mmCIF file with all atom_site columns, C-alpha atoms in Angstrom:
data_model
loop_
_atom_site.group_PDB
_atom_site.id
_atom_site.type_symbol
_atom_site.label_atom_id
_atom_site.label_alt_id
_atom_site.label_comp_id
_atom_site.label_asym_id
_atom_site.label_entity_id
_atom_site.label_seq_id
_atom_site.pdbx_PDB_ins_code
_atom_site.Cartn_x
_atom_site.Cartn_y
_atom_site.Cartn_z
_atom_site.occupancy
_atom_site.B_iso_or_equiv
_atom_site.pdbx_formal_charge
_atom_site.auth_seq_id
_atom_site.auth_comp_id
_atom_site.auth_asym_id
_atom_site.auth_atom_id
_atom_site.pdbx_PDB_model_num
ATOM 1   C CA . MET Q 1 1   ? 1.708   -8.290  3.733   1.00 0.00 ? 1   MET Q CA 1
ATOM 2   C CA . LEU Q 1 2   ? -0.123  -6.846  6.643   1.00 0.00 ? 2   LEU Q CA 1
ATOM 3   C CA . PHE Q 1 3   ? -2.193  -3.822  5.802   1.00 0.00 ? 3   PHE Q CA 1
ATOM 4   C CA . TRP Q 1 4   ? -0.442  -1.175  7.892   1.00 0.00 ? 4   TRP Q CA 1
ATOM 5   C CA . VAL Q 1 5   ? 3.033   -2.221  6.715   1.00 0.00 ? 5   VAL Q CA 1
ATOM 6   C CA . HIS Q 1 6   ? 2.114   -0.740  3.310   1.00 0.00 ? 6   HIS Q CA 1
ATOM 7   C CA . ALA Q 1 7   ? 1.931   2.743   4.810   1.00 0.00 ? 7   ALA Q CA 1
ATOM 8   C CA . ALA Q 1 8   ? 5.344   2.265   6.406   1.00 0.00 ? 8   ALA Q CA 1
ATOM 9   C CA . VAL Q 1 9   ? 6.990   0.832   3.206   1.00 0.00 ? 9   VAL Q CA 1
ATOM 10  C CA . ALA Q 1 10  ? 5.538   3.721   1.199   1.00 0.00 ? 10  ALA Q CA 1
ATOM 11  C CA . TYR Q 1 11  ? 6.847   6.340   3.534   1.00 0.00 ? 11  TYR Q CA 1
ATOM 12  C CA . LEU Q 1 12  ? 10.245  4.806   3.671   1.00 0.00 ? 12  LEU Q CA 1
ATOM 13  C CA . VAL Q 1 13  ? 10.416  4.689   -0.081  1.00 0.00 ? 13  VAL Q CA 1
ATOM 14  C CA . TYR Q 1 14  ? 9.157   8.293   -0.344  1.00 0.00 ? 14  TYR Q CA 1
ATOM 15  C CA . ARG Q 1 15  ? 11.629  9.423   2.239   1.00 0.00 ? 15  ARG Q CA 1
ATOM 16  C CA . GLY Q 1 16  ? 14.385  7.591   0.493   1.00 0.00 ? 16  GLY Q CA 1
ATOM 17  C CA . ILE Q 1 17  ? 13.604  9.166   -2.893  1.00 0.00 ? 17  ILE Q CA 1
ATOM 18  C CA . SER Q 1 18  ? 13.103  12.640  -1.417  1.00 0.00 ? 18  SER Q CA 1
ATOM 19  C CA . GLY Q 1 19  ? 16.492  12.470  0.114   1.00 0.00 ? 19  GLY Q CA 1
ATOM 20  C CA . GLY Q 1 20  ? 15.576  14.038  3.494   1.00 0.00 ? 20  GLY Q CA 1
ATOM 21  C CA . PRO Q 1 21  ? 12.903  14.977  5.924   1.00 0.00 ? 21  PRO Q CA 1
ATOM 22  C CA . THR Q 1 22  ? 9.644   15.588  4.322   1.00 0.00 ? 22  THR Q CA 1
ATOM 23  C CA . ASP Q 1 23  ? 8.208   18.069  6.822   1.00 0.00 ? 23  ASP Q CA 1
ATOM 24  C CA . ARG Q 1 24  ? 9.211   20.911  4.504   1.00 0.00 ? 24  ARG Q CA 1
ATOM 25  C CA . CYS Q 1 25  ? 6.446   19.826  1.970   1.00 0.00 ? 25  CYS Q CA 1
ATOM 26  C CA . ASP Q 1 26  ? 2.661   20.361  2.296   1.00 0.00 ? 26  ASP Q CA 1
ATOM 27  C CA . ASP Q 1 27  ? 0.586   17.618  3.565   1.00 0.00 ? 27  ASP Q CA 1
ATOM 28  C CA . VAL Q 1 28  ? -1.303  16.756  0.391   1.00 0.00 ? 28  VAL Q CA 1
ATOM 29  C CA . PRO Q 1 29  ? 1.366   14.544  -1.213  1.00 0.00 ? 29  PRO Q CA 1
ATOM 30  C CA . ILE Q 1 30  ? 1.610   12.539  2.052   1.00 0.00 ? 30  ILE Q CA 1
ATOM 31  C CA . PHE Q 1 31  ? -2.179  12.070  1.994   1.00 0.00 ? 31  PHE Q CA 1
ATOM 32  C CA . ALA Q 1 32  ? -1.875  10.908  -1.627  1.00 0.00 ? 32  ALA Q CA 1
ATOM 33  C CA . LEU Q 1 33  ? 1.107   8.597   -0.837  1.00 0.00 ? 33  LEU Q CA 1
ATOM 34  C CA . PHE Q 1 34  ? -0.753  6.869   2.011   1.00 0.00 ? 34  PHE Q CA 1
ATOM 35  C CA . GLY Q 1 35  ? -3.995  6.735   -0.041  1.00 0.00 ? 35  GLY Q CA 1
ATOM 36  C CA . GLY Q 1 36  ? -2.115  4.988   -2.878  1.00 0.00 ? 36  GLY Q CA 1
ATOM 37  C CA . ALA Q 1 37  ? -0.450  2.728   -0.477  1.00 0.00 ? 37  ALA Q CA 1
ATOM 38  C CA . LEU Q 1 38  ? -3.555  1.600   1.292   1.00 0.00 ? 38  LEU Q CA 1
ATOM 39  C CA . LEU Q 1 39  ? -6.125  1.673   -1.460  1.00 0.00 ? 39  LEU Q CA 1
ATOM 40  C CA . PRO Q 1 40  ? -5.587  -1.842  -2.835  1.00 0.00 ? 40  PRO Q CA 1
ATOM 41  C CA . ASP Q 1 41  ? -6.439  -3.518  0.552   1.00 0.00 ? 41  ASP Q CA 1
ATOM 42  C CA . LEU Q 1 42  ? -9.149  -1.011  1.197   1.00 0.00 ? 42  LEU Q CA 1
ATOM 43  C CA . VAL Q 1 43  ? -10.857 -2.137  -1.947  1.00 0.00 ? 43  VAL Q CA 1
ATOM 44  C CA . ASP Q 1 44  ? -9.999  -5.789  -2.282  1.00 0.00 ? 44  ASP Q CA 1
ATOM 45  C CA . LYS Q 1 45  ? -10.170 -7.176  1.279   1.00 0.00 ? 45  LYS Q CA 1
ATOM 46  C CA . PRO Q 1 46  ? -13.800 -6.014  1.871   1.00 0.00 ? 46  PRO Q CA 1
ATOM 47  C CA . LEU Q 1 47  ? -14.707 -7.129  -1.689  1.00 0.00 ? 47  LEU Q CA 1
ATOM 48  C CA . ALA Q 1 48  ? -13.386 -10.561 -0.939  1.00 0.00 ? 48  ALA Q CA 1
ATOM 49  C CA . PHE Q 1 49  ? -15.548 -10.939 2.096   1.00 0.00 ? 49  PHE Q CA 1
ATOM 50  C CA . VAL Q 1 50  ? -18.711 -9.653  0.418   1.00 0.00 ? 50  VAL Q CA 1
ATOM 51  C CA . LEU Q 1 51  ? -18.121 -11.469 -2.900  1.00 0.00 ? 51  LEU Q CA 1
ATOM 52  C CA . PRO Q 1 52  ? -16.439 -14.836 -1.851  1.00 0.00 ? 52  PRO Q CA 1
ATOM 53  C CA . SER Q 1 53  ? -15.819 -15.599 -5.568  1.00 0.00 ? 53  SER Q CA 1
ATOM 54  C CA . LEU Q 1 54  ? -13.277 -12.819 -5.612  1.00 0.00 ? 54  LEU Q CA 1
ATOM 55  C CA . PRO Q 1 55  ? -9.654  -13.435 -4.349  1.00 0.00 ? 55  PRO Q CA 1
ATOM 56  C CA . SER Q 1 56  ? -8.487  -11.197 -1.498  1.00 0.00 ? 56  SER Q CA 1
ATOM 57  C CA . ARG Q 1 57  ? -5.997  -9.682  -4.127  1.00 0.00 ? 57  ARG Q CA 1
ATOM 58  C CA . SER Q 1 58  ? -8.046  -8.891  -7.191  1.00 0.00 ? 58  SER Q CA 1
ATOM 59  C CA . VAL Q 1 59  ? -9.483  -5.738  -8.664  1.00 0.00 ? 59  VAL Q CA 1
ATOM 60  C CA . ALA Q 1 60  ? -7.207  -3.142  -6.985  1.00 0.00 ? 60  ALA Q CA 1
ATOM 61  C CA . HIS Q 1 61  ? -4.100  -5.348  -6.973  1.00 0.00 ? 61  HIS Q CA 1
ATOM 62  C CA . SER Q 1 62  ? -4.128  -5.910  -10.732 1.00 0.00 ? 62  SER Q CA 1
ATOM 63  C CA . VAL Q 1 63  ? -1.599  -4.078  -12.803 1.00 0.00 ? 63  VAL Q CA 1
ATOM 64  C CA . PHE Q 1 64  ? -4.363  -3.229  -15.144 1.00 0.00 ? 64  PHE Q CA 1
ATOM 65  C CA . THR Q 1 65  ? -6.321  -1.370  -12.571 1.00 0.00 ? 65  THR Q CA 1
ATOM 66  C CA . ALA Q 1 66  ? -3.233  0.246   -11.105 1.00 0.00 ? 66  ALA Q CA 1
ATOM 67  C CA . ALA Q 1 67  ? -2.192  1.642   -14.503 1.00 0.00 ? 67  ALA Q CA 1
ATOM 68  C CA . LEU Q 1 68  ? -5.732  2.964   -15.081 1.00 0.00 ? 68  LEU Q CA 1
ATOM 69  C CA . VAL Q 1 69  ? -6.083  4.564   -11.711 1.00 0.00 ? 69  VAL Q CA 1
ATOM 70  C CA . VAL Q 1 70  ? -2.571  6.116   -11.727 1.00 0.00 ? 70  VAL Q CA 1
ATOM 71  C CA . LEU Q 1 71  ? -3.158  7.551   -15.277 1.00 0.00 ? 71  LEU Q CA 1
ATOM 72  C CA . ILE Q 1 72  ? -6.437  9.099   -14.123 1.00 0.00 ? 72  ILE Q CA 1
ATOM 73  C CA . VAL Q 1 73  ? -4.691  10.476  -10.975 1.00 0.00 ? 73  VAL Q CA 1
ATOM 74  C CA . PHE Q 1 74  ? -1.867  11.920  -13.173 1.00 0.00 ? 74  PHE Q CA 1
ATOM 75  C CA . TYR Q 1 75  ? -4.422  13.412  -15.631 1.00 0.00 ? 75  TYR Q CA 1
ATOM 76  C CA . VAL Q 1 76  ? -6.320  15.169  -12.826 1.00 0.00 ? 76  VAL Q CA 1
ATOM 77  C CA . THR Q 1 77  ? -3.282  16.267  -10.858 1.00 0.00 ? 77  THR Q CA 1
ATOM 78  C CA . LYS Q 1 78  ? -1.460  17.647  -14.032 1.00 0.00 ? 78  LYS Q CA 1
ATOM 79  C CA . HIS Q 1 79  ? -4.479  19.772  -14.967 1.00 0.00 ? 79  HIS Q CA 1
ATOM 80  C CA . ARG Q 1 80  ? -4.560  21.129  -11.373 1.00 0.00 ? 80  ARG Q CA 1
ATOM 81  C CA . ALA Q 1 81  ? -0.786  21.915  -11.543 1.00 0.00 ? 81  ALA Q CA 1
ATOM 82  C CA . ARG Q 1 82  ? -0.241  19.382  -8.675  1.00 0.00 ? 82  ARG Q CA 1
ATOM 83  C CA . TRP Q 1 83  ? 1.983   16.749  -10.503 1.00 0.00 ? 83  TRP Q CA 1
ATOM 84  C CA . GLY Q 1 84  ? 3.849   16.061  -7.154  1.00 0.00 ? 84  GLY Q CA 1
ATOM 85  C CA . VAL Q 1 85  ? 0.653   14.832  -5.663  1.00 0.00 ? 85  VAL Q CA 1
ATOM 86  C CA . GLY Q 1 86  ? -0.001  12.389  -8.542  1.00 0.00 ? 86  GLY Q CA 1
ATOM 87  C CA . ALA Q 1 87  ? 3.544   11.189  -8.321  1.00 0.00 ? 87  ALA Q CA 1
ATOM 88  C CA . ALA Q 1 88  ? 3.206   10.504  -4.630  1.00 0.00 ? 88  ALA Q CA 1
ATOM 89  C CA . TYR Q 1 89  ? -0.014  8.634   -5.199  1.00 0.00 ? 89  TYR Q CA 1
ATOM 90  C CA . ALA Q 1 90  ? 1.666   6.496   -7.967  1.00 0.00 ? 90  ALA Q CA 1
ATOM 91  C CA . LEU Q 1 91  ? 4.533   5.812   -5.606  1.00 0.00 ? 91  LEU Q CA 1
ATOM 92  C CA . GLY Q 1 92  ? 2.237   4.780   -2.803  1.00 0.00 ? 92  GLY Q CA 1
ATOM 93  C CA . TYR Q 1 93  ? 0.295   2.486   -5.197  1.00 0.00 ? 93  TYR Q CA 1
ATOM 94  C CA . GLY Q 1 94  ? 3.463   0.983   -6.767  1.00 0.00 ? 94  GLY Q CA 1
ATOM 95  C CA . SER Q 1 95  ? 5.016   0.350   -3.439  1.00 0.00 ? 95  SER Q CA 1
ATOM 96  C CA . HIS Q 1 96  ? 2.012   -1.463  -2.268  1.00 0.00 ? 96  HIS Q CA 1
ATOM 97  C CA . LEU Q 1 97  ? 2.096   -3.910  -5.226  1.00 0.00 ? 97  LEU Q CA 1
ATOM 98  C CA . ALA Q 1 98  ? 5.925   -4.287  -4.837  1.00 0.00 ? 98  ALA Q CA 1
ATOM 99  C CA . ALA Q 1 99  ? 5.510   -4.961  -1.145  1.00 0.00 ? 99  ALA Q CA 1
ATOM 100 C CA . ASP Q 1 100 ? 2.971   -7.637  -1.853  1.00 0.00 ? 100 ASP Q CA 1
ATOM 101 C CA . LEU Q 1 101 ? 5.468   -9.339  -4.131  1.00 0.00 ? 101 LEU Q CA 1
ATOM 102 C CA . VAL Q 1 102 ? 7.614   -9.910  -1.094  1.00 0.00 ? 102 VAL Q CA 1
ATOM 103 C CA . ASP Q 1 103 ? 5.119   -12.405 0.188   1.00 0.00 ? 103 ASP Q CA 1
ATOM 104 C CA . TYR Q 1 104 ? 5.965   -14.585 -2.664  1.00 0.00 ? 104 TYR Q CA 1
ATOM 105 C CA . LEU Q 1 105 ? 9.438   -15.058 -1.232  1.00 0.00 ? 105 LEU Q CA 1
ATOM 106 C CA . PHE Q 1 106 ? 8.294   -15.870 2.314   1.00 0.00 ? 106 PHE Q CA 1
ATOM 107 C CA . VAL Q 1 107 ? 4.796   -17.551 2.015   1.00 0.00 ? 107 VAL Q CA 1
ATOM 108 C CA . PRO Q 1 108 ? 4.972   -20.935 0.051   1.00 0.00 ? 108 PRO Q CA 1
ATOM 109 C CA . GLU Q 1 109 ? 1.232   -20.641 -1.102  1.00 0.00 ? 109 GLU Q CA 1
ATOM 110 C CA . GLU Q 1 110 ? 1.766   -17.007 -2.533  1.00 0.00 ? 110 GLU Q CA 1
ATOM 111 C CA . THR Q 1 111 ? 2.068   -16.349 -6.232  1.00 0.00 ? 111 THR Q CA 1
ATOM 112 C CA . LEU Q 1 112 ? 2.649   -13.434 -8.415  1.00 0.00 ? 112 LEU Q CA 1
ATOM 113 C CA . LEU Q 1 113 ? -0.276  -14.157 -10.546 1.00 0.00 ? 113 LEU Q CA 1
ATOM 114 C CA . PHE Q 1 114 ? -2.585  -11.798 -8.567  1.00 0.00 ? 114 PHE Q CA 1
ATOM 115 C CA . LEU Q 1 115 ? -1.033  -8.872  -10.575 1.00 0.00 ? 115 LEU Q CA 1
ATOM 116 C CA . PHE Q 1 116 ? -2.793  -10.193 -13.735 1.00 0.00 ? 116 PHE Q CA 1
ATOM 117 C CA . TRP Q 1 117 ? -6.357  -10.430 -12.336 1.00 0.00 ? 117 TRP Q CA 1
ATOM 118 C CA . PRO Q 1 118 ? -8.852  -10.773 -14.200 1.00 0.00 ? 118 PRO Q CA 1
ATOM 119 C CA . VAL Q 1 119 ? -6.727  -12.575 -16.875 1.00 0.00 ? 119 VAL Q CA 1
ATOM 120 C CA . VAL Q 1 120 ? -5.547  -15.013 -14.161 1.00 0.00 ? 120 VAL Q CA 1
ATOM 121 C CA . THR Q 1 121 ? -7.916  -15.892 -11.370 1.00 0.00 ? 121 THR Q CA 1
ATOM 122 C CA . ASP Q 1 122 ? -6.877  -19.167 -10.071 1.00 0.00 ? 122 ASP Q CA 1
ATOM 123 C CA . TYR Q 1 123 ? -4.386  -18.550 -7.194  1.00 0.00 ? 123 TYR Q CA 1
ATOM 124 C CA . HIS Q 1 124 ? -4.184  -18.751 -3.403  1.00 0.00 ? 124 HIS Q CA 1
ATOM 125 C CA . HIS Q 1 125 ? -5.904  -16.064 -1.389  1.00 0.00 ? 125 HIS Q CA 1
ATOM 126 C CA . VAL Q 1 126 ? -7.315  -15.243 2.019   1.00 0.00 ? 126 VAL Q CA 1
ATOM 127 C CA . GLU Q 1 127 ? -10.791 -16.639 2.123   1.00 0.00 ? 127 GLU Q CA 1
ATOM 128 C CA . THR Q 1 128 ? -12.022 -16.092 5.661   1.00 0.00 ? 128 THR Q CA 1
ATOM 129 C CA . VAL Q 1 129 ? -11.394 -13.771 8.635   1.00 0.00 ? 129 VAL Q CA 1
ATOM 130 C CA . GLY Q 1 130 ? -9.605  -16.710 10.193  1.00 0.00 ? 130 GLY Q CA 1
ATOM 131 C CA . ASP Q 1 131 ? -7.141  -16.812 7.339   1.00 0.00 ? 131 ASP Q CA 1
ATOM 132 C CA . LEU Q 1 132 ? -6.599  -13.101 7.703   1.00 0.00 ? 132 LEU Q CA 1
ATOM 133 C CA . LEU Q 1 133 ? -5.929  -13.431 11.399  1.00 0.00 ? 133 LEU Q CA 1
ATOM 134 C CA . ALA Q 1 134 ? -3.543  -16.282 10.778  1.00 0.00 ? 134 ALA Q CA 1
ATOM 135 C CA . LEU Q 1 135 ? -1.298  -13.828 9.000   1.00 0.00 ? 135 LEU Q CA 1
ATOM 136 C CA . LEU Q 1 136 ? -0.583  -12.332 12.405  1.00 0.00 ? 136 LEU Q CA 1
ATOM 137 C CA . SER Q 1 137 ? 1.184   -15.412 13.734  1.00 0.00 ? 137 SER Q CA 1
ATOM 138 C CA . PRO Q 1 138 ? 4.618   -14.540 15.107  1.00 0.00 ? 138 PRO Q CA 1
ATOM 139 C CA . THR Q 1 139 ? 6.691   -15.785 12.271  1.00 0.00 ? 139 THR Q CA 1
ATOM 140 C CA . PRO Q 1 140 ? 10.147  -14.333 11.275  1.00 0.00 ? 140 PRO Q CA 1
ATOM 141 C CA . TYR Q 1 141 ? 8.370   -12.706 8.311   1.00 0.00 ? 141 TYR Q CA 1
ATOM 142 C CA . VAL Q 1 142 ? 5.740   -11.050 10.487  1.00 0.00 ? 142 VAL Q CA 1
ATOM 143 C CA . LEU Q 1 143 ? 8.381   -9.885  12.939  1.00 0.00 ? 143 LEU Q CA 1
ATOM 144 C CA . GLY Q 1 144 ? 10.241  -8.394  9.956   1.00 0.00 ? 144 GLY Q CA 1
ATOM 145 C CA . GLN Q 1 145 ? 7.088   -6.583  8.886   1.00 0.00 ? 145 GLN Q CA 1
ATOM 146 C CA . THR Q 1 146 ? 6.815   -5.326  12.511  1.00 0.00 ? 146 THR Q CA 1
ATOM 147 C CA . VAL Q 1 147 ? 10.390  -3.922  12.345  1.00 0.00 ? 147 VAL Q CA 1
ATOM 148 C CA . VAL Q 1 148 ? 9.603   -2.241  9.003   1.00 0.00 ? 148 VAL Q CA 1
ATOM 149 C CA . THR Q 1 149 ? 6.438   -0.613  10.516  1.00 0.00 ? 149 THR Q CA 1
ATOM 150 C CA . ILE Q 1 150 ? 8.258   0.468   13.609  1.00 0.00 ? 150 ILE Q CA 1
ATOM 151 C CA . LEU Q 1 151 ? 11.007  2.064   11.438  1.00 0.00 ? 151 LEU Q CA 1
ATOM 152 C CA . GLY Q 1 152 ? 8.566   3.800   9.148   1.00 0.00 ? 152 GLY Q CA 1
ATOM 153 C CA . LEU Q 1 153 ? 6.543   5.080   12.103  1.00 0.00 ? 153 LEU Q CA 1
ATOM 154 C CA . TRP Q 1 154 ? 9.726   6.383   13.812  1.00 0.00 ? 154 TRP Q CA 1
ATOM 155 C CA . LEU Q 1 155 ? 10.947  8.124   10.795  1.00 0.00 ? 155 LEU Q CA 1
ATOM 156 C CA . TRP Q 1 156 ? 7.644   9.653   10.069  1.00 0.00 ? 156 TRP Q CA 1
ATOM 157 C CA . MET Q 1 157 ? 7.466   11.022  13.592  1.00 0.00 ? 157 MET Q CA 1
ATOM 158 C CA . ALA Q 1 158 ? 11.120  12.322  13.457  1.00 0.00 ? 158 ALA Q CA 1
ATOM 159 C CA . ASP Q 1 159 ? 10.181  14.104  10.220  1.00 0.00 ? 159 ASP Q CA 1
ATOM 160 C CA . GLY Q 1 160 ? 7.340   16.007  12.171  1.00 0.00 ? 160 GLY Q CA 1
ATOM 161 C CA . MET Q 1 161 ? 4.434   13.676  11.226  1.00 0.00 ? 161 MET Q CA 1
ATOM 162 C CA . PRO Q 1 162 ? 3.786   15.158  7.771   1.00 0.00 ? 162 PRO Q CA 1
ATOM 163 C CA . GLY Q 1 163 ? 0.188   14.595  6.789   1.00 0.00 ? 163 GLY Q CA 1
ATOM 164 C CA . TYR Q 1 164 ? -0.975  14.717  10.422  1.00 0.00 ? 164 TYR Q CA 1
ATOM 165 C CA . PRO Q 1 165 ? -2.912  17.904  11.278  1.00 0.00 ? 165 PRO Q CA 1
ATOM 166 C CA . SER Q 1 166 ? -0.361  20.531  12.510  1.00 0.00 ? 166 SER Q CA 1
ATOM 167 C CA . THR Q 1 167 ? -2.652  21.486  15.371  1.00 0.00 ? 167 THR Q CA 1
ATOM 168 C CA . HIS Q 1 168 ? -1.764  18.112  16.823  1.00 0.00 ? 168 HIS Q CA 1
ATOM 169 C CA . ARG Q 1 169 ? 1.954   18.153  16.275  1.00 0.00 ? 169 ARG Q CA 1
ATOM 170 C CA . GLN Q 1 170 ? 4.334   19.135  19.099  1.00 0.00 ? 170 GLN Q CA 1
#
């Protein structure tokens, strides 16, 4: 799934679970939500280009890493009486992994095995910048991701752009 779609998916899920506009809450859970949603690609994509032996979905896309990171975040946020921030982070991280599973349905080369890295390491992955750019070709799947992104962005804006500095809001 394209990088920015993860933020939209996370916000749509968060908004669905919260049951209404999120502009009533403080911005910290939204930062945590987007941080969790974007972290796997922010870690794994650059690592794959620097260390070509690593697949583009490896360390941060693994359920083992996800569980460890989420437990640490919950521990820290619980001790600071900010459990909601930890929950938002976990939701963002979980929505990222779940959204990447959708690739399995639409991209024949994709597999679910990336979730079990480093136990399983032999699976398809993006190896070059060219491979990454090829993901932007106008297929029905990419167009669907575009619709999801527009919907998420529209809803976020309609909710008052939570997480965006209030001095820039209208």
